[in-house]
Coordinates of C-alpha atoms in Angstrom, one line a residue:
X205 CA 85.2 -208.2 -76.3
X206 CA 84.2 -205.2 -78.4
X207 CA 81.3 -204.2 -80.6
X208 CA 81.8 -201.4 -82.8
X209 CA 78.6 -199.4 -82.6
X210 CA 78.8 -196.9 -85.5
X211 CA 75.4 -195.0 -86.2
X212 CA 73.1 -195.6 -83.7
X213 CA 71.4 -192.0 -83.6
X214 CA 67.7 -191.6 -84.0
X215 CA 67.8 -190.6 -87.7
X216 CA 71.1 -192.6 -88.5
X217 CA 72.8 -192.1 -91.9
X218 CA 70.9 -190.6 -94.7
X219 CA 72.2 -190.6 -98.2
X220 CA 72.8 -187.4 -100.3
X221 CA 70.1 -187.0 -102.9
X222 CA 72.5 -186.7 -105.8
X223 CA 71.4 -189.4 -108.2
X224 CA 74.6 -191.5 -107.4
X225 CA 74.8 -195.1 -106.0
X226 CA 74.6 -194.2 -102.1
X227 CA 77.2 -195.6 -99.8
X228 CA 78.5 -195.0 -96.2
X229 CA 82.1 -195.8 -95.3
X230 CA 83.2 -196.2 -91.6
X231 CA 86.8 -195.9 -90.4
X232 CA 87.6 -198.0 -87.6
X233 CA 90.7 -195.9 -86.9
X234 CA 92.9 -199.6 -86.8
X235 CA 92.3 -202.9 -88.1
X236 CA 89.6 -204.8 -86.5
X237 CA 88.5 -208.4 -87.0
X238 CA 84.8 -208.0 -88.2
X239 CA 82.1 -210.8 -87.8
X240 CA 78.8 -208.9 -89.1
X241 CA 76.6 -205.9 -89.3
X242 CA 73.2 -204.9 -87.9
X243 CA 71.1 -202.7 -89.4
X244 CA 68.0 -200.6 -88.5
X245 CA 65.3 -198.5 -90.3
X246 CA 65.1 -194.7 -89.8
X247 CA 64.4 -194.3 -86.2
X248 CA 62.3 -190.8 -86.0
X249 CA 59.3 -192.7 -84.4
X250 CA 58.5 -194.5 -87.6
X251 CA 56.9 -191.3 -89.0
X252 CA 59.1 -191.4 -92.1
X253 CA 59.5 -194.8 -93.9
X254 CA 62.9 -195.0 -95.0
X255 CA 65.4 -198.1 -95.0
X256 CA 67.7 -199.9 -97.2
X257 CA 66.7 -203.2 -98.3
X258 CA 69.7 -204.7 -99.8
X259 CA 73.4 -203.8 -99.9
X260 CA 76.9 -205.2 -100.3
X261 CA 80.0 -204.5 -98.3
X262 CA 83.6 -203.4 -99.2
X263 CA 86.6 -203.1 -96.9
X264 CA 90.1 -202.2 -96.8
X265 CA 92.7 -203.1 -94.1
X266 CA 95.0 -200.7 -92.9
X267 CA 98.3 -200.4 -95.5
X268 CA 96.2 -202.3 -98.4
X269 CA 95.9 -200.3 -101.7
X270 CA 92.2 -201.0 -102.7
X271 CA 89.0 -201.9 -101.4
X272 CA 87.6 -205.7 -101.6
X273 CA 84.2 -206.6 -102.1
X274 CA 82.8 -209.2 -99.5
X275 CA 82.3 -212.6 -101.1
X276 CA 81.8 -215.8 -99.0
X277 CA 83.6 -217.7 -101.4
X278 CA 86.6 -215.6 -101.1
X279 CA 87.4 -211.9 -101.2
X280 CA 88.6 -210.2 -104.3
X281 CA 89.7 -206.6 -105.6
X282 CA 87.7 -205.8 -108.6
X283 CA 87.3 -202.8 -111.1
X284 CA 84.0 -201.6 -110.8
X285 CA 84.1 -199.9 -114.2
X286 CA 85.0 -203.2 -115.8
X287 CA 82.3 -205.2 -114.0
X288 CA 79.7 -202.6 -114.9
X289 CA 80.9 -202.8 -118.6
X290 CA 80.4 -206.4 -118.9
X291 CA 77.1 -206.4 -116.6
X292 CA 78.9 -208.7 -113.8
X293 CA 78.9 -206.6 -111.0
X294 CA 75.8 -208.1 -109.1
X295 CA 76.6 -211.8 -110.6
X296 CA 79.7 -212.0 -108.1
X297 CA 79.1 -210.0 -105.1
X298 CA 77.4 -211.1 -102.0
X299 CA 74.4 -209.3 -101.5
X300 CA 73.2 -208.7 -98.0
X301 CA 69.5 -208.3 -96.9
X302 CA 68.6 -205.4 -95.0
X303 CA 65.6 -204.1 -93.5
X304 CA 62.0 -204.8 -95.1
X305 CA 60.0 -202.7 -92.6
X306 CA 60.4 -199.6 -90.2
X307 CA 60.2 -202.2 -87.2
X308 CA 62.7 -204.9 -87.2
X309 CA 66.6 -205.3 -86.5
X310 CA 68.4 -207.2 -89.1
X311 CA 71.7 -209.0 -88.2
X312 CA 73.8 -210.2 -91.2
X313 CA 76.7 -212.1 -89.6
X314 CA 79.7 -212.9 -91.9
X315 CA 80.5 -217.0 -92.3
X316 CA 83.9 -215.6 -93.5
X317 CA 85.3 -213.1 -91.1
X318 CA 87.4 -209.9 -92.3
X319 CA 90.1 -207.8 -91.1
X320 CA 89.4 -204.3 -91.9
X321 CA 90.0 -200.4 -90.9
X322 CA 87.6 -199.3 -93.4
X323 CA 84.1 -200.7 -94.0
X324 CA 81.7 -199.5 -96.7
X325 CA 78.0 -200.3 -97.2
X326 CA 77.0 -199.8 -100.9
X327 CA 73.0 -199.4 -101.3
X328 CA 71.7 -201.6 -103.6
X329 CA 68.0 -201.3 -103.0
X330 CA 65.9 -199.1 -100.5
X331 CA 62.6 -197.9 -99.7
X332 CA 61.7 -194.4 -100.3
X333 CA 65.2 -193.0 -99.4
X334 CA 68.8 -194.8 -98.5
X335 CA 68.6 -194.5 -95.0
X336 CA 69.9 -196.7 -92.0
X337 CA 71.2 -197.0 -88.6
X338 CA 73.9 -199.7 -88.1
X339 CA 76.5 -201.7 -86.1
X340 CA 79.4 -203.0 -87.0
X341 CA 80.2 -206.2 -84.9
X342 CA 83.7 -207.7 -84.3
X343 CA 86.6 -208.0 -81.9
X344 CA 89.8 -206.5 -81.4
X345 CA 92.5 -208.4 -82.1
X346 CA 90.9 -211.8 -80.9
X347 CA 89.5 -214.6 -82.7
X348 CA 85.8 -214.8 -83.3
X349 CA 83.8 -217.8 -82.4
X350 CA 81.5 -219.3 -84.8
X351 CA 77.9 -217.6 -84.7
X352 CA 75.7 -219.6 -82.9
X353 CA 72.0 -218.3 -83.1
X354 CA 70.7 -222.0 -82.9
X355 CA 70.7 -222.1 -79.2
X356 CA 67.7 -220.0 -78.7
X357 CA 69.1 -216.9 -79.5
X358 CA 67.3 -214.3 -81.7
X359 CA 68.3 -211.1 -83.4
X360 CA 67.0 -209.4 -80.5
X361 CA 68.8 -211.3 -77.7
X362 CA 72.0 -211.5 -80.0
X363 CA 75.1 -210.1 -78.6
X364 CA 78.8 -209.6 -78.9
X365 CA 79.4 -212.5 -76.4
X366 CA 78.4 -215.0 -79.2
X367 CA 81.0 -213.4 -81.5
X368 CA 84.1 -212.9 -79.3
X369 CA 85.8 -215.2 -77.3
X370 CA 86.6 -213.7 -73.8

């Protein structure tokens, strides 16, 4: 069982202030079976209120030519320029809810697991500045068991044991 802790540092990831759509991309070095993402707000003692409110996810497996967008109904490779041209980008893509304050940890489990080496979180909305700490949850070459948060587990007690078979 393996959990991929990606950006747990105090301040986490902070987007450049260049006016473009912010995103953070993680290279897992090799293909992994991914079952969810956990996000936190900026962690500097909560003096700076900054966090990502909503995002979507793109991913790419090793050897694939392009990124796919995560969608519960199926994953597709899309032309962003074409979707923006027709105003359809937000119509088809899965939007994940991130943080709503500077205290809570948010778990977004994937009902449909993905195999990926590269995972990209595209920020859609944020509070003050696009900033987050995050974990990517998954297993290495094993099947994921279904998420089971109904047996008294909360996001605070959630662990990789509920994701990966041992």
